[in-house]
C-alpha positions as CSV (number, residue, x, y, z in Angstrom):
1,Y,-10.9,18.7,-10.1
2,P,-8.4,16.7,-11.5
3,P,-9.1,12.9,-12.8
4,C,-7.0,10.9,-10.3
5,V,-6.3,12.4,-6.6
6,Q,-3.2,10.4,-4.3
7,I,-4.5,9.8,-0.8
8,E,-2.0,10.0,2.0
9,I,-3.1,8.0,4.9
10,S,0.1,7.3,6.6
11,S,3.4,8.9,6.2
12,I,5.0,6.3,7.6
13,C,6.7,3.1,6.7
14,N,8.2,0.3,8.1
15,Y,10.7,0.0,5.5
16,R,13.8,2.1,5.1
17,C,14.1,1.2,1.0
18,K,17.6,2.6,-0.2
19,M,15.6,4.5,-3.1
20,C,13.0,6.0,-0.5
21,F,13.1,9.2,1.0
22,Q,12.6,7.1,4.3
23,V,16.2,6.5,4.8
24,D,16.6,10.3,6.1
25,K,16.2,10.4,9.2
26,T,16.2,14.8,9.3
27,F,12.7,14.0,7.3
28,S,11.4,11.0,8.6
29,S,11.8,10.8,12.1
30,A,9.0,10.0,14.7
31,N,9.7,13.9,15.8
32,S,9.5,15.2,12.3
33,P,5.8,17.2,11.7
34,H,5.4,15.4,8.2
35,M,5.4,11.9,9.9
36,G,1.7,10.7,11.2
37,Y,-1.3,8.9,10.1
38,M,-4.9,10.8,8.9
39,N,-7.6,10.6,11.0
40,M,-10.8,9.3,10.3
41,D,-12.5,12.5,10.3
42,L,-9.9,14.2,7.9
43,F,-10.2,10.8,5.1
44,K,-14.3,11.0,5.8
45,K,-14.0,14.8,4.8
46,I,-11.9,14.4,1.7
47,V,-13.6,11.2,0.2
48,R,-16.7,13.7,0.7
49,E,-15.8,16.8,-1.6
50,L,-13.7,14.1,-4.3
51,S,-16.9,11.5,-4.4
52,G,-18.4,12.8,-7.6
53,N,-16.0,14.7,-8.9
54,V,-12.7,12.4,-9.2
55,E,-13.0,9.5,-11.3
56,S,-10.2,7.8,-9.7
57,V,-7.9,7.5,-6.2
58,T,-5.0,6.2,-5.3
59,L,-4.3,5.3,-1.6
60,A,-0.6,5.8,-1.3
61,S,2.6,8.2,-1.2
62,R,5.5,8.4,1.1
63,G,4.2,5.7,3.6
64,E,2.8,2.1,3.9
65,P,-1.1,2.1,4.0
66,L,-1.7,-0.9,5.8
67,M,0.5,1.2,9.1
68,S,-2.7,3.3,9.3
69,P,-4.4,2.3,12.3
70,T,-7.7,2.8,10.8
71,F,-6.8,1.3,7.5
72,C,-10.3,-1.1,7.0
73,Q,-12.4,1.1,8.6
74,M,-11.2,3.7,6.1
75,L,-11.4,0.9,3.0
76,A,-15.1,0.1,4.3
77,H,-15.6,4.2,4.1
78,I,-14.3,4.3,0.4
79,K,-15.6,1.5,-1.1
80,D,-17.5,2.2,-4.5
81,K,-17.2,6.0,-4.5
82,F,-14.9,6.0,-7.7
83,Q,-14.5,4.9,-10.9
84,C,-11.4,3.3,-10.0
85,L,-9.9,2.9,-6.3
86,K,-6.0,1.6,-6.5
87,I,-3.9,0.3,-3.2
88,N,-0.3,0.4,-3.2
89,T,1.4,-1.5,-0.8
90,N,4.5,-4.0,0.2
91,L,2.5,-6.0,1.6
92,S,4.5,-6.6,5.1
93,L,1.7,-5.9,7.3
94,L,-0.9,-8.0,5.2
95,D,-2.8,-10.1,7.9
96,E,-6.2,-11.9,7.1
97,D,-8.5,-9.5,8.1
98,K,-6.6,-6.5,6.2
99,A,-6.9,-8.8,3.1
100,I,-10.5,-8.7,3.5
101,A,-10.6,-5.1,4.1
102,L,-8.9,-4.4,0.5
103,L,-10.7,-7.0,-1.4
104,N,-14.0,-5.6,-0.1
105,A,-13.3,-2.1,-0.7
106,N,-13.6,-3.2,-4.7
107,P,-10.3,-1.4,-6.0
108,Q,-9.7,-1.9,-9.5
109,T,-5.9,-2.3,-9.0
110,I,-3.8,-3.7,-6.2
111,V,-0.1,-3.0,-6.5
112,F,2.1,-5.2,-4.4
113,S,5.8,-3.0,-4.3
114,L,8.4,-5.9,-4.9
115,D,11.8,-4.7,-6.4
116,S,13.8,-8.6,-6.8
117,G,13.0,-12.4,-6.1
118,D,16.2,-12.9,-4.7
119,P,16.1,-13.3,-1.0
120,D,19.4,-11.5,-0.4
121,L,18.9,-8.3,-3.1
122,Y,15.1,-7.7,-1.7
123,K,16.5,-7.6,1.8
124,E,19.1,-5.1,0.8
125,I,16.9,-2.8,-1.4
126,R,13.8,-3.3,1.1
127,V,15.9,-2.9,4.2
128,N,13.6,-4.6,7.1
129,G,11.9,-6.5,4.8
130,R,12.2,-10.3,4.0
131,L,11.2,-12.2,0.8
132,S,10.3,-15.5,2.6
133,Q,7.4,-13.1,4.6
134,I,6.3,-11.1,1.5
135,K,6.1,-14.5,-0.1
136,K,3.9,-15.7,2.5
137,K,1.9,-12.8,2.5
138,L,1.5,-13.5,-1.2
139,E,0.1,-17.0,-0.3
140,L,-2.2,-15.6,1.9
141,F,-3.5,-13.0,-0.3
142,Q,-3.5,-15.8,-3.1
143,T,-6.2,-17.6,-1.0
144,I,-8.7,-14.9,0.2
145,Y,-8.8,-13.6,-3.4
146,D,-9.9,-16.9,-4.5
147,K,-12.0,-17.6,-1.8
148,L,-13.8,-13.6,-2.7
149,N,-13.8,-14.5,-6.0
150,S,-12.4,-11.4,-7.0
151,K,-11.8,-9.6,-10.1
152,C,-9.6,-7.1,-8.9
153,I,-6.2,-6.7,-11.0
154,I,-3.1,-7.6,-9.5
155,R,0.5,-5.9,-10.5
156,I,3.8,-6.3,-8.9
157,S,5.7,-3.4,-9.0
158,G,9.5,-2.3,-8.4
159,V,12.6,0.2,-8.8
160,A,15.6,-0.7,-10.8
161,V,18.3,0.7,-8.4
162,D,20.5,-2.4,-9.1
163,D,22.1,-4.1,-11.4
164,R,21.6,-7.5,-10.0
165,Q,17.8,-7.0,-9.8
166,S,16.4,-9.5,-11.9
167,T,12.6,-10.9,-12.7
168,L,10.5,-12.5,-9.6
169,E,10.6,-16.1,-9.3
Protein backbone atom coordinates (compact mmCIF):
# COMPACT_ATOMS: atom_id res chain seq x y z
CA TYR A 1 0.00 0.00 0.00
CA PRO A 2 1.15 3.57 -0.56
CA PRO A 3 1.50 5.80 2.52
CA CYS A 4 -1.18 8.21 1.27
CA VAL A 5 -4.36 7.66 -0.74
CA GLN A 6 -6.67 10.21 -2.26
CA ILE A 7 -10.36 9.27 -2.29
CA GLU A 8 -12.65 11.04 -4.70
CA ILE A 9 -16.12 11.02 -3.17
CA SER A 10 -17.43 13.44 -5.80
CA SER A 11 -16.19 13.99 -9.32
CA ILE A 12 -18.78 16.74 -9.72
CA CYS A 13 -18.00 20.36 -8.93
CA ASN A 14 -20.21 23.42 -8.75
CA TYR A 15 -17.39 25.67 -10.00
CA ARG A 16 -15.82 25.86 -13.43
CA CYS A 17 -12.40 27.22 -12.51
CA LYS A 18 -10.49 28.37 -15.54
CA MET A 19 -7.51 26.13 -14.72
CA CYS A 20 -9.58 22.97 -14.17
CA PHE A 21 -10.59 20.14 -16.48
CA GLN A 22 -14.20 20.71 -15.34
CA VAL A 23 -14.44 23.43 -18.03
CA ASP A 24 -14.25 20.67 -20.67
CA LYS A 25 -17.93 19.86 -21.22
CA THR A 26 -17.07 16.67 -23.12
CA PHE A 27 -15.66 15.33 -19.87
CA SER A 28 -17.77 16.99 -17.19
CA SER A 29 -21.28 16.92 -18.63
CA ALA A 30 -23.97 15.32 -16.48
CA ASN A 31 -24.19 12.46 -18.99
CA SER A 32 -20.49 11.64 -18.75
CA PRO A 33 -19.70 8.26 -17.19
CA HIS A 34 -16.80 9.97 -15.41
CA MET A 35 -19.08 12.13 -13.27
CA GLY A 36 -20.93 11.21 -10.11
CA TYR A 37 -20.78 10.55 -6.38
CA MET A 38 -19.30 7.61 -4.53
CA ASN A 39 -21.95 5.63 -2.70
CA MET A 40 -21.63 4.91 0.99
CA ASP A 41 -21.15 1.14 0.57
CA LEU A 42 -18.16 1.62 -1.72
CA PHE A 43 -16.74 4.28 0.61
CA LYS A 44 -17.00 1.92 3.59
CA LYS A 45 -15.34 -0.86 1.59
CA ILE A 46 -12.43 1.41 0.61
CA VAL A 47 -11.97 2.69 4.18
CA ARG A 48 -12.08 -0.87 5.53
CA GLU A 49 -9.39 -2.00 3.08
CA LEU A 50 -7.15 1.00 3.69
CA SER A 51 -7.53 1.19 7.47
CA GLY A 52 -4.39 -0.18 9.12
CA ASN A 53 -2.57 -0.27 5.78
CA VAL A 54 -2.39 3.42 4.86
CA GLU A 55 -1.27 6.28 7.09
CA SER A 56 -2.96 9.17 5.34
CA VAL A 57 -6.15 9.76 3.38
CA THR A 58 -7.20 12.88 1.51
CA LEU A 59 -10.81 13.45 0.49
CA ALA A 60 -10.37 15.40 -2.72
CA SER A 61 -9.63 15.12 -6.40
CA ARG A 62 -11.55 16.28 -9.43
CA GLY A 63 -14.78 17.31 -7.71
CA GLU A 64 -16.01 19.22 -4.68
CA PRO A 65 -16.30 16.78 -1.73
CA LEU A 66 -19.05 18.82 -0.05
CA MET A 67 -21.31 18.07 -3.03
CA SER A 68 -21.55 14.43 -2.01
CA PRO A 69 -25.04 13.71 -0.64
CA THR A 70 -23.45 11.48 2.02
CA PHE A 71 -20.56 13.80 2.91
CA CYS A 72 -21.39 14.10 6.62
CA GLN A 73 -21.97 10.34 6.98
CA MET A 74 -18.66 9.62 5.23
CA LEU A 75 -16.84 11.91 7.65
CA ALA A 76 -18.45 10.19 10.63
CA HIS A 77 -17.39 6.81 9.22
CA ILE A 78 -13.78 7.75 8.51
CA LYS A 79 -13.18 9.49 11.83
CA ASP A 80 -10.05 8.27 13.67
CA LYS A 81 -9.33 5.49 11.15
CA PHE A 82 -6.12 7.06 9.81
CA GLN A 83 -3.13 8.82 11.25
CA CYS A 84 -3.82 11.77 8.97
CA LEU A 85 -7.06 12.85 7.34
CA LYS A 86 -7.01 15.81 4.96
CA ILE A 87 -9.94 17.41 3.15
CA ASN A 88 -9.85 19.92 0.29
CA THR A 89 -12.85 22.15 -0.45
CA ASN A 90 -13.77 25.33 -2.29
CA LEU A 91 -15.96 26.20 0.74
CA SER A 92 -18.94 27.25 -1.35
CA LEU A 93 -21.32 24.62 0.07
CA LEU A 94 -20.21 24.87 3.68
CA ASP A 95 -23.01 25.24 6.20
CA GLU A 96 -23.13 24.74 9.96
CA ASP A 97 -23.82 20.99 9.76
CA LYS A 98 -20.98 20.38 7.30
CA ALA A 99 -18.56 22.52 9.32
CA ILE A 100 -19.37 20.57 12.47
CA ALA A 101 -19.04 17.25 10.61
CA LEU A 102 -15.71 18.36 9.13
CA LEU A 103 -14.24 19.26 12.49
CA ASN A 104 -15.77 16.32 14.38
CA ALA A 105 -14.02 13.95 11.94
CA ASN A 106 -10.73 15.08 13.53
CA PRO A 107 -8.89 15.85 10.31
CA GLN A 108 -5.28 16.87 10.61
CA THR A 109 -5.68 19.39 7.79
CA ILE A 110 -8.46 21.15 5.93
CA VAL A 111 -7.47 23.03 2.78
CA PHE A 112 -9.64 25.85 1.48
CA SER A 113 -9.07 26.58 -2.20
CA LEU A 114 -8.94 30.33 -2.79
CA ASP A 115 -6.99 32.00 -5.55
CA SER A 116 -7.46 35.70 -5.02
CA GLY A 117 -8.57 38.21 -2.42
CA ASP A 118 -9.94 40.43 -5.16
CA PRO A 119 -13.68 39.74 -5.70
CA ASP A 120 -13.62 40.34 -9.46
CA LEU A 121 -10.52 38.24 -10.06
CA TYR A 122 -11.84 35.49 -7.75
CA LYS A 123 -15.06 35.35 -9.79
CA GLU A 124 -13.06 35.26 -13.03
CA ILE A 125 -10.83 32.40 -11.86
CA ARG A 126 -13.40 30.47 -9.81
CA VAL A 127 -16.27 30.69 -12.26
CA ASN A 128 -19.63 30.44 -10.44
CA GLY A 129 -17.95 31.58 -7.21
CA ARG A 130 -18.41 34.77 -5.22
CA LEU A 131 -15.72 35.86 -2.77
CA SER A 132 -18.26 37.66 -0.56
CA GLN A 133 -20.06 34.34 -0.05
CA ILE A 134 -16.77 32.56 0.70
CA LYS A 135 -15.81 35.18 3.29
CA LYS A 136 -19.12 34.51 5.10
CA LYS A 137 -18.40 30.77 4.97
CA LEU A 138 -14.95 31.39 6.46
CA GLU A 139 -16.48 33.44 9.28
CA LEU A 140 -19.01 30.68 10.00
CA PHE A 141 -16.24 28.08 9.96
CA GLN A 142 -14.04 30.17 12.28
CA THR A 143 -16.90 30.50 14.78
CA ILE A 144 -17.50 26.75 14.83
CA TYR A 145 -13.75 26.01 14.88
CA ASP A 146 -13.38 28.18 17.99
CA LYS A 147 -16.52 26.77 19.64
CA LEU A 148 -15.30 23.19 19.17
CA ASN A 149 -11.78 24.19 20.26
CA SER A 150 -10.39 22.48 17.18
CA LYS A 151 -6.68 21.93 16.67
CA CYS A 152 -7.05 21.12 12.98
CA ILE A 153 -4.58 22.84 10.67
CA ILE A 154 -6.33 25.15 8.21
CA ARG A 155 -4.55 25.99 4.98
CA ILE A 156 -5.46 28.28 2.14
CA SER A 157 -4.23 27.19 -1.25
CA GLY A 158 -4.50 28.57 -4.73
CA VAL A 159 -3.24 28.09 -8.23
CA ALA A 160 -1.27 30.87 -9.86
CA VAL A 161 -3.02 31.39 -13.18
CA ASP A 162 -3.05 35.17 -13.55
CA ASP A 163 -0.45 37.92 -13.12
CA ARG A 164 -3.07 39.97 -11.23
CA GLN A 165 -3.27 37.51 -8.36
CA SER A 166 -1.98 38.76 -5.04
CA THR A 167 -2.10 37.70 -1.42
CA LEU A 168 -5.48 37.13 0.16
CA GLU A 169 -6.73 40.06 2.21
